[in-house]
mmCIF file of C-alpha atoms and ligand atoms in Angstrom:
data_model
loop_
_atom_site.group_PDB
_atom_site.id
_atom_site.type_symbol
_atom_site.label_atom_id
_atom_site.label_comp_id
_atom_site.label_asym_id
_atom_site.label_seq_id
_atom_site.Cartn_x
_atom_site.Cartn_y
_atom_site.Cartn_z
ATOM 1 C CA MET A 158 275.431 245.181 -43.816
ATOM 2 C CA LYS A 159 278.978 243.760 -43.881
ATOM 3 C CA ASN A 160 282.214 245.857 -44.437
ATOM 4 C CA GLU A 161 280.489 247.986 -41.671
ATOM 5 C CA LYS A 162 281.050 248.905 -38.003
ATOM 6 C CA ALA A 163 278.499 248.159 -35.083
ATOM 7 C CA VAL A 164 278.219 249.108 -31.591
ATOM 8 C CA VAL A 165 276.337 246.715 -28.923
ATOM 9 C CA VAL A 166 275.250 248.139 -25.637
ATOM 10 C CA PHE A 167 275.915 245.436 -23.680
ATOM 11 C CA SER A 168 274.799 244.512 -20.311
ATOM 12 C CA GLY A 169 275.694 240.569 -20.181
ATOM 13 C CA GLY A 170 271.882 240.032 -20.290
ATOM 14 C CA GLN A 171 269.976 237.823 -21.999
ATOM 15 C CA ASP A 172 268.856 240.649 -24.679
ATOM 16 C CA SER A 173 272.041 242.553 -25.098
ATOM 17 C CA THR A 174 273.925 238.994 -25.310
ATOM 18 C CA THR A 175 271.215 238.116 -27.590
ATOM 19 C CA CYS A 176 272.028 241.262 -29.548
ATOM 20 C CA LEU A 177 275.430 240.650 -30.048
ATOM 21 C CA PHE A 178 275.075 237.632 -31.618
ATOM 22 C CA TRP A 179 272.613 239.022 -33.775
ATOM 23 C CA ALA A 180 275.375 242.154 -34.645
ATOM 24 C CA LEU A 181 278.092 239.303 -35.000
ATOM 25 C CA SER A 182 275.556 237.634 -37.873
ATOM 26 C CA LYS A 183 275.288 240.559 -39.586
ATOM 27 C CA PHE A 184 278.441 243.180 -38.997
ATOM 28 C CA LYS A 185 281.866 242.699 -39.992
ATOM 29 C CA GLU A 186 283.187 244.599 -36.848
ATOM 30 C CA VAL A 187 281.753 244.809 -33.978
ATOM 31 C CA THR A 188 282.310 246.102 -30.506
ATOM 32 C CA THR A 189 280.519 246.347 -26.932
ATOM 33 C CA VAL A 190 280.304 249.162 -24.741
ATOM 34 C CA THR A 191 279.011 248.759 -20.925
ATOM 35 C CA PHE A 192 277.953 251.023 -18.127
ATOM 36 C CA ASP A 193 278.655 250.926 -14.779
ATOM 37 C CA TYR A 194 276.147 252.681 -12.841
ATOM 38 C CA GLY A 195 276.022 251.277 -9.635
ATOM 39 C CA GLN A 196 273.606 248.705 -9.930
ATOM 40 C CA ARG A 197 272.866 246.663 -7.532
ATOM 41 C CA HIS A 198 273.677 243.708 -9.623
ATOM 42 C CA ALA A 199 277.182 244.784 -10.535
ATOM 43 C CA VAL A 200 278.027 241.426 -10.798
ATOM 44 C CA GLU A 201 276.432 241.629 -14.678
ATOM 45 C CA ILE A 202 279.645 243.850 -15.508
ATOM 46 C CA GLU A 203 281.660 240.820 -14.697
ATOM 47 C CA TYR A 204 279.433 238.289 -16.478
ATOM 48 C CA ALA A 205 279.551 240.877 -19.305
ATOM 49 C CA ARG A 206 283.100 240.904 -20.003
ATOM 50 C CA LYS A 207 283.350 237.360 -19.572
ATOM 51 C CA ILE A 208 281.046 236.871 -22.779
ATOM 52 C CA ALA A 209 282.681 239.660 -25.019
ATOM 53 C CA GLU A 210 286.488 237.600 -24.054
ATOM 54 C CA GLU A 211 284.807 234.692 -24.604
ATOM 55 C CA LEU A 212 283.073 235.501 -28.101
ATOM 56 C CA GLU A 213 286.616 237.684 -28.901
ATOM 57 C CA VAL A 214 284.710 240.989 -29.294
ATOM 58 C CA PRO A 215 286.449 244.293 -27.518
ATOM 59 C CA PHE A 216 285.131 245.735 -24.273
ATOM 60 C CA LYS A 217 284.617 249.021 -23.269
ATOM 61 C CA GLU A 218 283.477 249.569 -19.587
ATOM 62 C CA LEU A 219 282.619 253.657 -18.833
ATOM 63 C CA ASP A 220 281.482 254.830 -15.916
ATOM 64 C CA MET A 221 278.437 256.160 -15.361
ATOM 65 C CA GLN A 222 278.500 256.597 -11.706
ATOM 66 C CA LEU A 223 276.275 260.074 -12.191
ATOM 67 C CA ILE A 224 273.330 258.722 -12.670
ATOM 68 C CA ASN A 225 273.661 257.032 -9.030
ATOM 69 C CA GLN A 226 274.348 260.108 -7.468
ATOM 70 C CA LEU A 227 271.486 261.927 -9.269
ATOM 71 C CA SER A 228 268.432 259.499 -8.858
ATOM 72 C CA ALA A 229 267.426 257.002 -6.423
ATOM 73 C CA ASN A 230 265.619 253.329 -7.497
ATOM 74 C CA ALA A 231 265.456 250.066 -6.678
ATOM 75 C CA LEU A 232 268.443 249.068 -8.895
ATOM 76 C CA THR A 233 271.129 251.601 -7.357
ATOM 77 C CA ARG A 234 269.471 251.541 -4.023
ATOM 78 C CA ASP A 235 269.123 248.262 -1.827
ATOM 79 C CA GLU A 236 266.873 249.714 0.484
ATOM 80 C CA ILE A 237 264.219 250.266 -2.437
ATOM 81 C CA PRO A 238 261.639 247.339 -2.845
ATOM 82 C CA ILE A 239 261.301 246.025 -5.992
ATOM 83 C CA SER A 240 258.061 246.808 -7.444
ATOM 84 C CA GLU A 241 255.739 247.138 -10.099
ATOM 85 C CA GLU A 242 252.065 248.943 -9.414
ATOM 86 C CA GLU A 243 249.780 249.357 -12.072
ATOM 87 C CA GLY A 244 249.857 252.859 -13.210
ATOM 88 C CA GLU A 245 252.865 253.835 -12.091
ATOM 89 C CA LEU A 246 256.649 253.052 -13.880
ATOM 90 C CA PRO A 247 258.396 250.593 -11.722
ATOM 91 C CA SER A 248 260.216 251.227 -8.850
ATOM 92 C CA THR A 249 263.571 249.663 -11.363
ATOM 93 C CA PHE A 250 263.438 252.705 -13.902
ATOM 94 C CA VAL A 251 266.633 254.779 -13.845
ATOM 95 C CA PRO A 252 265.488 257.940 -14.740
ATOM 96 C CA GLY A 253 267.667 258.503 -18.254
ATOM 97 C CA ARG A 254 269.634 255.331 -18.566
ATOM 98 C CA ASN A 255 269.258 254.548 -22.361
ATOM 99 C CA HIS A 256 269.034 258.243 -22.954
ATOM 100 C CA LEU A 257 272.651 258.435 -21.612
ATOM 101 C CA PHE A 258 273.300 255.305 -22.550
ATOM 102 C CA LEU A 259 273.050 255.083 -26.093
ATOM 103 C CA SER A 260 274.115 259.020 -26.114
ATOM 104 C CA PHE A 261 277.490 257.990 -25.055
ATOM 105 C CA ALA A 262 277.458 254.737 -27.013
ATOM 106 C CA ALA A 263 277.086 257.004 -30.042
ATOM 107 C CA VAL A 264 279.989 259.027 -28.613
ATOM 108 C CA HIS A 265 282.039 256.121 -28.858
ATOM 109 C CA ALA A 266 280.767 254.409 -31.935
ATOM 110 C CA GLN A 267 281.848 258.371 -33.823
ATOM 111 C CA THR A 268 285.088 257.781 -32.252
ATOM 112 C CA ILE A 269 285.775 254.569 -33.989
ATOM 113 C CA GLY A 270 284.064 255.163 -36.955
ATOM 114 C CA ALA A 271 280.800 253.236 -36.442
ATOM 115 C CA GLN A 272 277.695 253.646 -38.299
ATOM 116 C CA HIS A 273 275.714 251.336 -36.263
ATOM 117 C CA ILE A 274 274.297 251.527 -32.791
ATOM 118 C CA ILE A 275 272.479 247.897 -31.291
ATOM 119 C CA THR A 276 269.999 248.216 -28.422
ATOM 120 C CA GLY A 277 268.363 245.198 -27.173
ATOM 121 C CA VAL A 278 265.256 247.331 -25.142
ATOM 122 C CA SER A 279 261.848 245.761 -26.297
ATOM 123 C CA GLN A 280 258.344 247.259 -25.890
ATOM 124 C CA THR A 281 256.379 244.103 -26.489
ATOM 125 C CA ASP A 282 256.722 242.796 -22.661
ATOM 126 C CA PHE A 283 256.404 246.171 -21.989
ATOM 127 C CA SER A 284 258.602 246.832 -18.674
ATOM 128 C CA GLY A 285 256.959 250.466 -18.062
ATOM 129 C CA TYR A 286 260.117 252.241 -19.046
ATOM 130 C CA PRO A 287 259.162 254.759 -21.413
ATOM 131 C CA ASP A 288 262.917 254.710 -22.864
ATOM 132 C CA CYS A 289 262.576 251.216 -24.177
ATOM 133 C CA ARG A 290 260.064 252.341 -26.874
ATOM 134 C CA ASP A 291 260.204 252.553 -30.163
ATOM 135 C CA THR A 292 259.231 255.903 -30.431
ATOM 136 C CA PHE A 293 261.744 257.184 -27.955
ATOM 137 C CA ILE A 294 264.412 254.815 -30.019
ATOM 138 C CA LYS A 295 263.749 257.021 -33.181
ATOM 139 C CA SER A 296 263.442 260.095 -31.966
ATOM 140 C CA LEU A 297 266.957 259.606 -30.066
ATOM 141 C CA ASN A 298 268.648 258.462 -33.289
ATOM 142 C CA VAL A 299 267.339 261.867 -35.604
ATOM 143 C CA THR A 300 268.217 263.950 -32.239
ATOM 144 C CA LEU A 301 272.034 262.246 -32.127
ATOM 145 C CA ASN A 302 272.224 262.307 -36.267
ATOM 146 C CA LEU A 303 271.819 266.134 -35.530
ATOM 147 C CA ALA A 304 273.597 267.033 -32.813
ATOM 148 C CA MET A 305 276.781 265.034 -33.957
ATOM 149 C CA ASP A 306 276.118 265.570 -37.779
ATOM 150 C CA ALA A 307 276.460 261.589 -37.966
ATOM 151 C CA GLN A 308 274.255 259.397 -40.068
ATOM 152 C CA PHE A 309 273.784 256.580 -37.393
ATOM 153 C CA VAL A 310 271.531 253.938 -37.614
ATOM 154 C CA ILE A 311 270.271 252.091 -33.942
ATOM 155 C CA HIS A 312 268.677 248.928 -34.213
ATOM 156 C CA THR A 313 266.473 247.423 -32.289
ATOM 157 C CA PRO A 314 266.225 243.878 -32.544
ATOM 158 C CA LEU A 315 264.063 242.812 -30.341
ATOM 159 C CA MET A 316 261.580 245.700 -30.220
ATOM 160 C CA TRP A 317 258.874 243.759 -31.396
ATOM 161 C CA ARG A 318 259.846 239.978 -29.926
ATOM 162 C CA ASP A 319 257.963 238.930 -26.473
ATOM 163 C CA LYS A 320 260.765 236.902 -23.971
ATOM 164 C CA LYS A 321 259.696 233.655 -26.021
ATOM 165 C CA GLN A 322 260.964 235.465 -29.347
ATOM 166 C CA VAL A 323 264.194 236.261 -28.029
ATOM 167 C CA TRP A 324 264.875 233.136 -26.752
ATOM 168 C CA GLU A 325 263.682 231.434 -30.196
ATOM 169 C CA LEU A 326 265.817 234.397 -31.587
ATOM 170 C CA SER A 327 269.631 233.296 -29.765
ATOM 171 C CA ASP A 328 268.693 229.573 -31.229
ATOM 172 C CA ARG A 329 268.444 230.437 -34.153
ATOM 173 C CA PHE A 330 272.263 231.745 -34.029
ATOM 174 C CA GLY A 331 273.006 228.145 -32.181
ATOM 175 C CA ALA A 332 273.061 230.015 -28.443
ATOM 176 C CA LEU A 333 270.293 229.002 -26.843
ATOM 177 C CA GLU A 334 272.750 227.282 -24.217
ATOM 178 C CA PHE A 335 275.381 229.715 -24.508
ATOM 179 C CA VAL A 336 272.205 232.693 -23.448
ATOM 180 C CA GLN A 337 271.375 230.310 -20.545
ATOM 181 C CA GLU A 338 274.324 229.732 -18.945
ATOM 182 C CA LYS A 339 276.797 232.652 -19.347
ATOM 183 C CA THR A 340 274.543 235.683 -18.595
ATOM 184 C CA VAL A 341 272.874 237.228 -15.922
ATOM 185 C CA THR A 342 269.087 239.020 -16.145
ATOM 186 C CA CYS A 343 267.986 238.877 -12.519
ATOM 187 C CA TYR A 344 267.333 242.315 -10.661
ATOM 188 C CA ASN A 345 269.639 240.468 -7.918
ATOM 189 C CA GLY A 346 272.691 239.565 -9.780
ATOM 190 C CA VAL A 347 271.901 235.849 -9.513
ATOM 191 C CA PRO A 348 273.390 234.371 -12.651
ATOM 192 C CA SER A 349 271.689 231.840 -15.696
ATOM 193 C CA SER A 350 268.036 231.064 -14.999
ATOM 194 C CA GLY A 351 268.676 234.035 -11.766
ATOM 195 C CA CYS A 352 266.642 234.069 -8.071
ATOM 196 C CA GLY A 353 263.182 233.209 -9.941
ATOM 197 C CA GLU A 354 261.471 235.741 -7.903
ATOM 198 C CA CYS A 355 262.721 239.211 -9.358
ATOM 199 C CA PRO A 356 260.531 240.247 -12.476
ATOM 200 C CA ALA A 357 263.069 240.462 -14.648
ATOM 201 C CA CYS A 358 263.549 236.211 -13.754
ATOM 202 C CA GLN A 359 260.306 235.221 -14.026
ATOM 203 C CA LEU A 360 259.780 236.973 -17.804
ATOM 204 C CA ARG A 361 262.918 235.000 -18.380
ATOM 205 C CA ASN A 362 261.712 232.310 -17.386
ATOM 206 C CA ASP A 363 258.445 232.480 -18.258
ATOM 207 C CA GLY A 364 259.497 232.685 -21.922
ATOM 208 C CA LEU A 365 262.657 230.013 -22.119
ATOM 209 C CA GLU A 366 259.819 227.581 -20.394
ATOM 210 C CA ALA A 367 257.074 229.035 -23.702
ATOM 211 C CA TYR A 368 259.773 228.536 -26.136
ATOM 212 C CA LEU A 369 261.135 225.046 -24.480
ATOM 213 C CA ALA A 370 257.692 223.640 -24.653
ATOM 214 C CA GLU A 371 256.929 224.873 -28.100
ATOM 215 C CA LYS A 372 260.165 223.380 -29.540
ATOM 216 C CA THR A 373 259.649 219.747 -28.378
ATOM 217 C CA GLY A 374 256.227 219.908 -29.402
ATOM 218 C CA GLY A 375 254.775 220.520 -25.772
ATOM 219 C CA ALA A 376 251.121 222.409 -25.661
ATOM 220 C CA ALA A 377 252.383 225.475 -25.144
ATOM 221 C CA LYS A 378 251.788 228.626 -27.672
HETATM 222 ZN ZN1 LIG B 407 266.275 237.641 -10.402
#
């Protein structure tokens, strides 16, 4: 897949940073697009910018604050607690987020002549977000191609990996420490290993612990 251009939907978190390394190993020209939707962890945008600079890839920030005007959820309203209840969408679900982000990424891709779009969604450690599922991505891929008379390929390198396997993938690119130190996954915007309390931190840190235990020949499987 060399000699082709790719756009990475990039948030400065563990998943999309791992996807960025994945894309850099596959495509000749890689660019990133980051969305400002008034997220409570807006600090992630600054981390995304710094990572892009360090890896010398173009960084494009798009204003998507209109999502915030339309819906209230725990990621866009400080007063809404982060909660996950059985049988309900998590309070951190932002309706339309991945649909809109990928659609705008596709507009950007078409503008710069890129065929490939990469997103770090995964349904393995299922967050409860319907727009992280494989069927949604495949459906949107068809829709975008029809909408824009294009032949985009949406890549989801993390779709079938759990968090431990995402850490393993970053290690394969020699980027384990980079991802550990320079990304923000935490819903409260605390970089690196984060606040340690929110669901995003727990998933990230448990995955890292499991991976490191396996790597050093520990008991964890
Ligand atoms: Zn956290």
